[in-house]
PDB file of C-alpha atoms in Angstrom:
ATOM      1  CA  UNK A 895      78.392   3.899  45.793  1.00 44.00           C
ATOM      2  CA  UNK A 896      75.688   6.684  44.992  1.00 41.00           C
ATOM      3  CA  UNK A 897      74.109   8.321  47.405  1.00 40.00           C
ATOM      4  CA  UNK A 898      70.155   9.276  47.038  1.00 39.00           C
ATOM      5  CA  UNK A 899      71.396  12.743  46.544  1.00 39.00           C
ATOM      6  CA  UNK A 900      73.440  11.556  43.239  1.00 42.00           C
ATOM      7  CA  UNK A 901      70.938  10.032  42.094  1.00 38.00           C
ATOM      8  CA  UNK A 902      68.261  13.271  42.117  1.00 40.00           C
ATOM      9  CA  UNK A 903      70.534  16.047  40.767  1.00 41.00           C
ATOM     10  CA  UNK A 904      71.256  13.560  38.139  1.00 40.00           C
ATOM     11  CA  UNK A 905      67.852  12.722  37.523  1.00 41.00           C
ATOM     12  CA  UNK A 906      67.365  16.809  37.184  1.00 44.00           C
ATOM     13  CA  UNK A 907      69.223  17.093  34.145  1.00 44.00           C
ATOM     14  CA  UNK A 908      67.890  13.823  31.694  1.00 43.00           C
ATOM     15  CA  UNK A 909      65.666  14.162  29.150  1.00 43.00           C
ATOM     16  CA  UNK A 910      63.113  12.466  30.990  1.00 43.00           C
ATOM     17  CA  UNK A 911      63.307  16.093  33.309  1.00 46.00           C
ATOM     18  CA  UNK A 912      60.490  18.363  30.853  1.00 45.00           C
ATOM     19  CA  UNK A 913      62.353  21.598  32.042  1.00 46.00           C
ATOM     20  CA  UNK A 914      65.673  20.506  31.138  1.00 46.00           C
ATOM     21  CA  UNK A 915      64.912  21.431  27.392  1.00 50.00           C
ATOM     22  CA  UNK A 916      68.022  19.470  26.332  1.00 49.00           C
ATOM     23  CA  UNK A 917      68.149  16.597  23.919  1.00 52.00           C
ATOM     24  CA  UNK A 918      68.418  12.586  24.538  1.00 52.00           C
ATOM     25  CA  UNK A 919      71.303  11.887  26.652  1.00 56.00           C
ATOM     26  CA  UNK A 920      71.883   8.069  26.085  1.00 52.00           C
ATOM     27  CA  UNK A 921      74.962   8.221  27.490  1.00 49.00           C
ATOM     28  CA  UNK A 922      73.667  10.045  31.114  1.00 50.00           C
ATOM     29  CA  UNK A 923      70.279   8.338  31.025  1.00 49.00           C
ATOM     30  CA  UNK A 924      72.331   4.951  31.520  1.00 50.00           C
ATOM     31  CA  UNK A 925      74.198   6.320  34.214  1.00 48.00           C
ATOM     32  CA  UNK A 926      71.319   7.171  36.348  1.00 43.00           C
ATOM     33  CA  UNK A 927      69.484   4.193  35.552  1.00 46.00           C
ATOM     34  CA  UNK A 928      72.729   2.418  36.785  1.00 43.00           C
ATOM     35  CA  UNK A 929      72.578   4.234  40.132  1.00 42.00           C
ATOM     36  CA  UNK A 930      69.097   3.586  40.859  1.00 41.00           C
ATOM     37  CA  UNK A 931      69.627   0.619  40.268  1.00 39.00           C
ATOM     38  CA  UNK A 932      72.615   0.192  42.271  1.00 38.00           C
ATOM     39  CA  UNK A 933      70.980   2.325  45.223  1.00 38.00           C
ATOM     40  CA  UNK A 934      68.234  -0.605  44.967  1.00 40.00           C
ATOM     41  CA  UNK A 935      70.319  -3.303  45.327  1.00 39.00           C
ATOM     42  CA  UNK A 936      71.658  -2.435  48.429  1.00 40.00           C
ATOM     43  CA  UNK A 937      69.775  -3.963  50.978  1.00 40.00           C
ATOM     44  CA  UNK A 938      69.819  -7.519  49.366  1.00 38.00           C
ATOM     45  CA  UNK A 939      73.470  -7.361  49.082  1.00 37.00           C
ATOM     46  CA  UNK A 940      74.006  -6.225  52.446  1.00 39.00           C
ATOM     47  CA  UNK A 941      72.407  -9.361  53.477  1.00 38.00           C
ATOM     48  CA  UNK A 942      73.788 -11.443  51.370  1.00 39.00           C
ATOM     49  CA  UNK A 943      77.004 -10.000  51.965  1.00 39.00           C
ATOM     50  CA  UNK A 944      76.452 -10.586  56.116  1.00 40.00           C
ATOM     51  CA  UNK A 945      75.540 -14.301  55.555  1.00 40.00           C
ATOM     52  CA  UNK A 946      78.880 -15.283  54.095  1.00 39.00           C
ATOM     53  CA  UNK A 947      80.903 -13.388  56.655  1.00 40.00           C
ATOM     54  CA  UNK A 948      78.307 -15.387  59.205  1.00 42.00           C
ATOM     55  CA  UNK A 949      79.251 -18.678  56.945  1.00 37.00           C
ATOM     56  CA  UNK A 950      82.988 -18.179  56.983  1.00 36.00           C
ATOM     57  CA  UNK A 951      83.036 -17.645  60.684  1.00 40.00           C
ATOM     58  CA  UNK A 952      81.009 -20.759  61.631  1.00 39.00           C
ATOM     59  CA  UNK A 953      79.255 -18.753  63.725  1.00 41.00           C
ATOM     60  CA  UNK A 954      75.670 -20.421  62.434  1.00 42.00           C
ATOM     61  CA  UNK A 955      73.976 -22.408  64.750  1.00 48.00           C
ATOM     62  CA  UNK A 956      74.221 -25.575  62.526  1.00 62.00           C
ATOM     63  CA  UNK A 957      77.545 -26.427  60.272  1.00 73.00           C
ATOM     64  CA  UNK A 958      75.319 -29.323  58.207  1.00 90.00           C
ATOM     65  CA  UNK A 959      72.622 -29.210  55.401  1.00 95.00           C
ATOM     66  CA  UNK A 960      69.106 -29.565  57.088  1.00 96.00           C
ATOM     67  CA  UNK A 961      66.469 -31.758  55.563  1.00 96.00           C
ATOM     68  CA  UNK A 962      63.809 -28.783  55.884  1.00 96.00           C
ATOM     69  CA  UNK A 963      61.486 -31.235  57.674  1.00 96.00           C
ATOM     70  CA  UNK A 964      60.485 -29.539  61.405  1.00 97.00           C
ATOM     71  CA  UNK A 965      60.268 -31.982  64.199  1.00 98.00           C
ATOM     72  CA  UNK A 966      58.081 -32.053  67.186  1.00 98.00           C
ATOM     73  CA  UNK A 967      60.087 -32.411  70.985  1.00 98.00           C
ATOM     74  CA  UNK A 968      58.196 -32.614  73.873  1.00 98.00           C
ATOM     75  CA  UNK A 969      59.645 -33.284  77.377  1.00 98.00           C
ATOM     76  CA  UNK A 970      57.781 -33.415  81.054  1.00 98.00           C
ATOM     77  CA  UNK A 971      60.514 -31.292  82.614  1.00 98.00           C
ATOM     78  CA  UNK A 972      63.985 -30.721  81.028  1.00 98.00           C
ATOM     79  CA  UNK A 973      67.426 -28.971  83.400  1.00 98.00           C
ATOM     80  CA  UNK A 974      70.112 -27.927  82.303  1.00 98.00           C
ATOM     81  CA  UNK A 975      73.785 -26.702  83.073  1.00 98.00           C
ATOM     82  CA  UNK A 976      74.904 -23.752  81.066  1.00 98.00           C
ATOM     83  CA  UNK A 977      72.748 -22.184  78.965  1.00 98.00           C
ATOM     84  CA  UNK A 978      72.619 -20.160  75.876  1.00 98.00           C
ATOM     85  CA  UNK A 979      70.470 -18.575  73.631  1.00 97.00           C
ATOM     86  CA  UNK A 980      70.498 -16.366  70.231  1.00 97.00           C
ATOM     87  CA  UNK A 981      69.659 -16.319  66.449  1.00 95.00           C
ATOM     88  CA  UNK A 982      70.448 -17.340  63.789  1.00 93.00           C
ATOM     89  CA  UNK A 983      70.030 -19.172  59.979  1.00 93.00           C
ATOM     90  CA  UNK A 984      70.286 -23.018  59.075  1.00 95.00           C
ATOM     91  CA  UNK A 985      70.718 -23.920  55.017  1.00 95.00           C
ATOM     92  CA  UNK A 986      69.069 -27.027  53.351  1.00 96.00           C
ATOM     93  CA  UNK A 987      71.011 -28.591  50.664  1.00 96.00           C
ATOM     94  CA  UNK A 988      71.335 -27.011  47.612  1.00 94.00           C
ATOM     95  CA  UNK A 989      67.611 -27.764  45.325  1.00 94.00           C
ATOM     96  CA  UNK A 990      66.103 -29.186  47.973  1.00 96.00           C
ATOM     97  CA  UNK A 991      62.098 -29.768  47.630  1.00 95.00           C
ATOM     98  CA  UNK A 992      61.595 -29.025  51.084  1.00 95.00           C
ATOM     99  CA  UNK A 993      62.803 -25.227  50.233  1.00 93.00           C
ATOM    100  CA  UNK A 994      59.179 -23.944  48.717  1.00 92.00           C
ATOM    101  CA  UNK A 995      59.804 -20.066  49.391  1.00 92.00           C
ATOM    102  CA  UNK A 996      62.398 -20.064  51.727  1.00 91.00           C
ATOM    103  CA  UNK A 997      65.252 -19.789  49.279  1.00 93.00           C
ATOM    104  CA  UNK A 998      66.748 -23.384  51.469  1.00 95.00           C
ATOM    105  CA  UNK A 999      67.176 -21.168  54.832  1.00 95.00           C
ATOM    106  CA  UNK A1000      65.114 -20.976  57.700  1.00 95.00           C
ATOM    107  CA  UNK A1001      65.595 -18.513  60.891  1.00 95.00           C
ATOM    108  CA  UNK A1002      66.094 -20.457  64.091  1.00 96.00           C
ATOM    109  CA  UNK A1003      66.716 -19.873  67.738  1.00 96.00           C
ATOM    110  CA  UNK A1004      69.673 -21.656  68.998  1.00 97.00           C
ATOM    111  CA  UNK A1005      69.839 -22.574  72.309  1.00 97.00           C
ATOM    112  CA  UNK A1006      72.687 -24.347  73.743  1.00 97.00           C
ATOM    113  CA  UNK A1007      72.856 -26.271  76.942  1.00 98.00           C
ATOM    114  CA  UNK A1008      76.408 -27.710  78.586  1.00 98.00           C
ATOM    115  CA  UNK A1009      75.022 -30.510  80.273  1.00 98.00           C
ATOM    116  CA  UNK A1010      71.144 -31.312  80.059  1.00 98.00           C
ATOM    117  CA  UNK A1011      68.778 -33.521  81.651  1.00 98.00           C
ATOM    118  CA  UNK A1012      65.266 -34.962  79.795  1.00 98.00           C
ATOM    119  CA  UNK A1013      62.344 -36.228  81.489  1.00 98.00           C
ATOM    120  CA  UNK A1014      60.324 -38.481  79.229  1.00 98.00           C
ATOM    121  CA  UNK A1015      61.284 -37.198  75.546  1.00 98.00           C
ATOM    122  CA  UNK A1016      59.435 -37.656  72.896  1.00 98.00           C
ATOM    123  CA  UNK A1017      60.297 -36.622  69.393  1.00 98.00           C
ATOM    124  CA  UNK A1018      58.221 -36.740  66.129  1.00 98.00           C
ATOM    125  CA  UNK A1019      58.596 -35.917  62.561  1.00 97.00           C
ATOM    126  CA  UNK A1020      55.640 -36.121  59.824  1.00 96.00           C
ATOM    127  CA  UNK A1021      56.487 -38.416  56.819  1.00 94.00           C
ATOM    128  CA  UNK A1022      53.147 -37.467  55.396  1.00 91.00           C
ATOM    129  CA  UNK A1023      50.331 -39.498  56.467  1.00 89.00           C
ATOM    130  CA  UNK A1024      52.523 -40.808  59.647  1.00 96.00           C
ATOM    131  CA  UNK A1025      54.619 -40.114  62.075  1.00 97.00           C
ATOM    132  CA  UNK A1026      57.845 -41.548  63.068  1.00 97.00           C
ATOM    133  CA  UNK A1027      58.037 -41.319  66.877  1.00 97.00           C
ATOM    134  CA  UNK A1028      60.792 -41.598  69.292  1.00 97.00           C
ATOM    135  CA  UNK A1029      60.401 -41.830  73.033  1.00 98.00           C
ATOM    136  CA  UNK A1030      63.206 -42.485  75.875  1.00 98.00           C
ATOM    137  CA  UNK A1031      63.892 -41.360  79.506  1.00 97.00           C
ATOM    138  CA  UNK A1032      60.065 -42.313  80.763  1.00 94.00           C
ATOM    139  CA  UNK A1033      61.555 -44.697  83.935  1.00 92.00           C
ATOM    140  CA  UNK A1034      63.663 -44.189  86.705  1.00 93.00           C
ATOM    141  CA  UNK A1035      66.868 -43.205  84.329  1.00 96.00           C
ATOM    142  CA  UNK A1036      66.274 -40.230  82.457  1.00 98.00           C
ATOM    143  CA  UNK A1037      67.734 -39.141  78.837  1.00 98.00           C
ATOM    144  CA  UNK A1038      71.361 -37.226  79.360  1.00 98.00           C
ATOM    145  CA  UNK A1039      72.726 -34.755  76.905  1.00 98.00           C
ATOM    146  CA  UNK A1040      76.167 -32.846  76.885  1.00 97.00           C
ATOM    147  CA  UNK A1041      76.951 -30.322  74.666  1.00 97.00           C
ATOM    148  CA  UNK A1042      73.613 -30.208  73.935  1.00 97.00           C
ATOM    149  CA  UNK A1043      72.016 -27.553  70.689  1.00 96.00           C
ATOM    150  CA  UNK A1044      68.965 -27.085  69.055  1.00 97.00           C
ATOM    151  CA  UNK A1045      67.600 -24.966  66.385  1.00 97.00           C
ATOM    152  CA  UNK A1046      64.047 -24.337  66.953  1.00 97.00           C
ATOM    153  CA  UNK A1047      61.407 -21.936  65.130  1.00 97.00           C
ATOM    154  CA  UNK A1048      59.281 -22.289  68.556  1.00 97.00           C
ATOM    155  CA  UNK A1049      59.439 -23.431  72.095  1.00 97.00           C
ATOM    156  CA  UNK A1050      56.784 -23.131  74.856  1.00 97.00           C
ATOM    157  CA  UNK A1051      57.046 -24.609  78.417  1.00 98.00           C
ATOM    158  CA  UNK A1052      57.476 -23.036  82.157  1.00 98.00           C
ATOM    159  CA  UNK A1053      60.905 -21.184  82.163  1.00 98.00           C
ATOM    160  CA  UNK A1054      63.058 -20.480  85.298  1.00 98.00           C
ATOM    161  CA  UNK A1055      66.481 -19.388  85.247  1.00 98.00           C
ATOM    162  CA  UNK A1056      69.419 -18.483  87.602  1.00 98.00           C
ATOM    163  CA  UNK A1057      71.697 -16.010  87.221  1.00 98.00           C
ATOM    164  CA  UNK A1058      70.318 -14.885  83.892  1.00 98.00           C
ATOM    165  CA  UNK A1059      71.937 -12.113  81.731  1.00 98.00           C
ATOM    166  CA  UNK A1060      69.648 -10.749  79.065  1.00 98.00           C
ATOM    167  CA  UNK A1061      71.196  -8.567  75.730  1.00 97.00           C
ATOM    168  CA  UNK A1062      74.553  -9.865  75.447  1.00 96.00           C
ATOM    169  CA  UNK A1063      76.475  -9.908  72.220  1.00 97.00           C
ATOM    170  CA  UNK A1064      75.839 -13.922  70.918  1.00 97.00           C
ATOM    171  CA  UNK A1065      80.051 -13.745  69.861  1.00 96.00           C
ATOM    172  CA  UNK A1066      80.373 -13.475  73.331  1.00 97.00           C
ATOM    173  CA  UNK A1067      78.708 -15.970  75.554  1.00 97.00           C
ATOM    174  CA  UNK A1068      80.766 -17.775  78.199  1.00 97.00           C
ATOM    175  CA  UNK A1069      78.148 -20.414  79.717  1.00 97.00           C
ATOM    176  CA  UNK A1070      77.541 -23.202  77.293  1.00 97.00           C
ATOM    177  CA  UNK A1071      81.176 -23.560  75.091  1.00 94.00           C
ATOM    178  CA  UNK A1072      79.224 -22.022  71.785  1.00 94.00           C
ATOM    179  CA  UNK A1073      79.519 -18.612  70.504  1.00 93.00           C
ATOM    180  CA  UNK A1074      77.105 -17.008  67.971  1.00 93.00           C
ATOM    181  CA  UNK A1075      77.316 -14.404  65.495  1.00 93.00           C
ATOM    182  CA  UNK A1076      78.805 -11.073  66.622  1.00 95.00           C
ATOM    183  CA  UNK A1077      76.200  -8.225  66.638  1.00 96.00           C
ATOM    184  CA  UNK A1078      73.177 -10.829  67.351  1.00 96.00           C
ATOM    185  CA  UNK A1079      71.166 -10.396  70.320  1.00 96.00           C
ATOM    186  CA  UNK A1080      71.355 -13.390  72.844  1.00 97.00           C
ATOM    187  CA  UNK A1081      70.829 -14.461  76.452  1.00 98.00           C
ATOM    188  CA  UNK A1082      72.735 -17.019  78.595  1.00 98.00           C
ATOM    189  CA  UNK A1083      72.283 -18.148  82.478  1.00 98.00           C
ATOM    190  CA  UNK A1084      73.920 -20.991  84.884  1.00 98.00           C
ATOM    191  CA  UNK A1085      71.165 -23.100  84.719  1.00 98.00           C
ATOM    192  CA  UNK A1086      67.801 -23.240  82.906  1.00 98.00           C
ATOM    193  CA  UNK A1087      64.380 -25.543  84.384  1.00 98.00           C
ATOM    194  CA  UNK A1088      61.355 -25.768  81.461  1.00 98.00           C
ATOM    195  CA  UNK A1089      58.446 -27.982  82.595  1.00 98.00           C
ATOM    196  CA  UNK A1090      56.078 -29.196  79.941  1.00 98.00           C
ATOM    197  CA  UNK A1091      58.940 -28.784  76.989  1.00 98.00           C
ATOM    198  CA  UNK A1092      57.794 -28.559  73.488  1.00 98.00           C
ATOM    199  CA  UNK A1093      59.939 -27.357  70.844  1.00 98.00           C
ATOM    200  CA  UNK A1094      59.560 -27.230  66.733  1.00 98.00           C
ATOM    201  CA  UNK A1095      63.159 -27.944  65.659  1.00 98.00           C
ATOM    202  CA  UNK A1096      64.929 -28.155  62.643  1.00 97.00           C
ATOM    203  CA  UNK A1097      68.307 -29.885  63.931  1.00 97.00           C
ATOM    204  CA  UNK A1098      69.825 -30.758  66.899  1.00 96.00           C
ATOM    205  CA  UNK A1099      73.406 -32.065  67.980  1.00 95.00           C
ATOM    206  CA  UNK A1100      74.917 -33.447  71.097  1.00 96.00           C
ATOM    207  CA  UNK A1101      78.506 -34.310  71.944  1.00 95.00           C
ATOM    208  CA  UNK A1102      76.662 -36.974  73.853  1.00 96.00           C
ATOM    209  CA  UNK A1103      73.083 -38.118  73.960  1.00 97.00           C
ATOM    210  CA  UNK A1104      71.959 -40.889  75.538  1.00 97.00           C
ATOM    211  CA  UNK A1105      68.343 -42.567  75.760  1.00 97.00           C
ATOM    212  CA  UNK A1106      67.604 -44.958  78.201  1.00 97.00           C
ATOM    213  CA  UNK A1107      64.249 -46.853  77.601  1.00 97.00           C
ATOM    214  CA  UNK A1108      64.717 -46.250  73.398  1.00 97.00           C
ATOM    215  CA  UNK A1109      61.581 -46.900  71.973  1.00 97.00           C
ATOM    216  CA  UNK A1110      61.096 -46.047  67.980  1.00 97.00           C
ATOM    217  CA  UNK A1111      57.722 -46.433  66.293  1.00 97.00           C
ATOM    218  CA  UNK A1112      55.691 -45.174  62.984  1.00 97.00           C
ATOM    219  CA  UNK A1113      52.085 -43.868  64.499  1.00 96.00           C
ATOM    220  CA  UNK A1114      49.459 -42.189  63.218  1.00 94.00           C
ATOM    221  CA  UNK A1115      49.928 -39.267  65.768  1.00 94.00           C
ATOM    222  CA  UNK A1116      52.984 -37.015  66.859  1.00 95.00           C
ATOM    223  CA  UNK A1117      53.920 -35.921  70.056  1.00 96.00           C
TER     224      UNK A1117
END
C-alpha cells in the first residue's frame, strides 16, 4: 500500500507540479490519484475490516438483529455474582427504519453478570405516544437472572464492587462465562451492588430470567 511519502515524490513530478516543465502524463496522473485515493481509504477499511474479524469471532456482545428501539430499566437495588464489563457494537437488521444515521449499528457497553438479583424492575420501551411497561420482583420474591447480559448506551446508579480488576483485555475475562473482543478495554469483579439501577439498553439475554409478580401494561409514562 503507498505510503504518504509515495504519494509526494510522485505528486513532484505530474503536470499538475508548475516546475516540472514536462507534458500531460495521463498515464502517472492516474497513478497518483489512485494512491491518494487509496491512502484515504484506509481508515474506513481498517474498520470495516476489524468488524468482520469481531463478527466471525462472535465476540459481539449480541449474536441477534436489534430492533434499534432503546429501552428504559430501572431497578431499586440490583447484586450480582460475576461480573463483566467491555465494549462493543450491536447490528439492526439489514434496512431497518430505526437505522437514521447510524448505518444499523450502535456502540454499547456490555456488561455481563453470572448470577443476578433484581429488586423491583421495571422496564419500558416508547411505541410513540405510549409506553409499554413491564414491572416484576416488587414483593417479598425478587426477579432472578443467570447468565445474565445487557447492552446499554448508559447506566447510572450507586456502584460497589469486590475484588475489582480494571484494564483487562475483554478476550480474556474469567468471572462471568463471556469473553469480548480481544484488544477492547474491559473490567470484571466477584460481585457487583448498584442501588437506584437505571440503564438505556438496546438488548438483553438471560440463560434464565424469572419475574415473580409479572405485571405488563401500555401507560402513558416510562419508567
Amino acid at each position: 500500500m503507498a505510503s504518504f511519502s509515495d504519494v509526494s515524490s510522485s505528486a513532484d513530478n505530474t503536470p499538475e507540479n508548475p516546475e516540472s516543465g514536462s507534458s500531460p502524463d495521463p498515464v502517472r496522473r492516474g497513478r497518483v490519484r489512485a494512491r491518494r485515493a487509496a491512502v484515504m481509504a484506509v481508515p474506513a477499511t481498517l474498520v470495516a475490516a476489524t468488524l468482520a474479524v469481531l463478527t466471525a469471532e462472535g465476540a459481539l456482545g449480541v449474536q441477534f438483529a436489534i430492533s434499534g428501539m432503546p429501552f428504559t430499566v430501572t431497578a431499586k437495588e440490583l447484586n450480582g455474582t460475576g461480573f463483566e464489563q467491555f465494549g462493543g457494537l450491536d447490528n439492526m437488521a439489514p434496512g431497518s427504519p430505526n437505522e437514521g444515521d447510524t448505518g444499523g449499528q450502535v456502540l454499547v457497553v456490555t456488561s455481563a453478570i453470572k448470577s443476578a438479583t433484581l429488586d423491583s424492575l421495571c422496564q419500558s420501551v416508547d411505541l410513540g405516544g405510549t409506553n409499554l411497561l413491564i414491572k416484576a420482583g416488587s414483593g417479598s420474591q425478587k426477579v432472578t437472572a443467570t447468565d445474565l447480559t445487557t447492552d446499554s448506551t448508559e447506566l447510572s446508579g450507586d456502584a460497589s464492587f469486590t475484588n475489582i480488576e480494571i484494564g483487562n483485555d475483554a478476550s480474556t475475562l474469567t468471572k462471568a462465562g463471556v469473553k469480548g473482543p480481544i484488544g477492547v478495554f474491559s473490567q470484571q469483579s466477584d460481585t457487583v451492588r448498584i442501588a437506584n439501577l437505571r440503564q438505556t439498553n438496546y438488548a438483553t439475554t438471560a440463560a434464565v430470567f424469572k419475574l415473580p409478580g409479572l405485571k405488563l401494561s401500555f401507560s402513558s409514562t416510562g419508567c
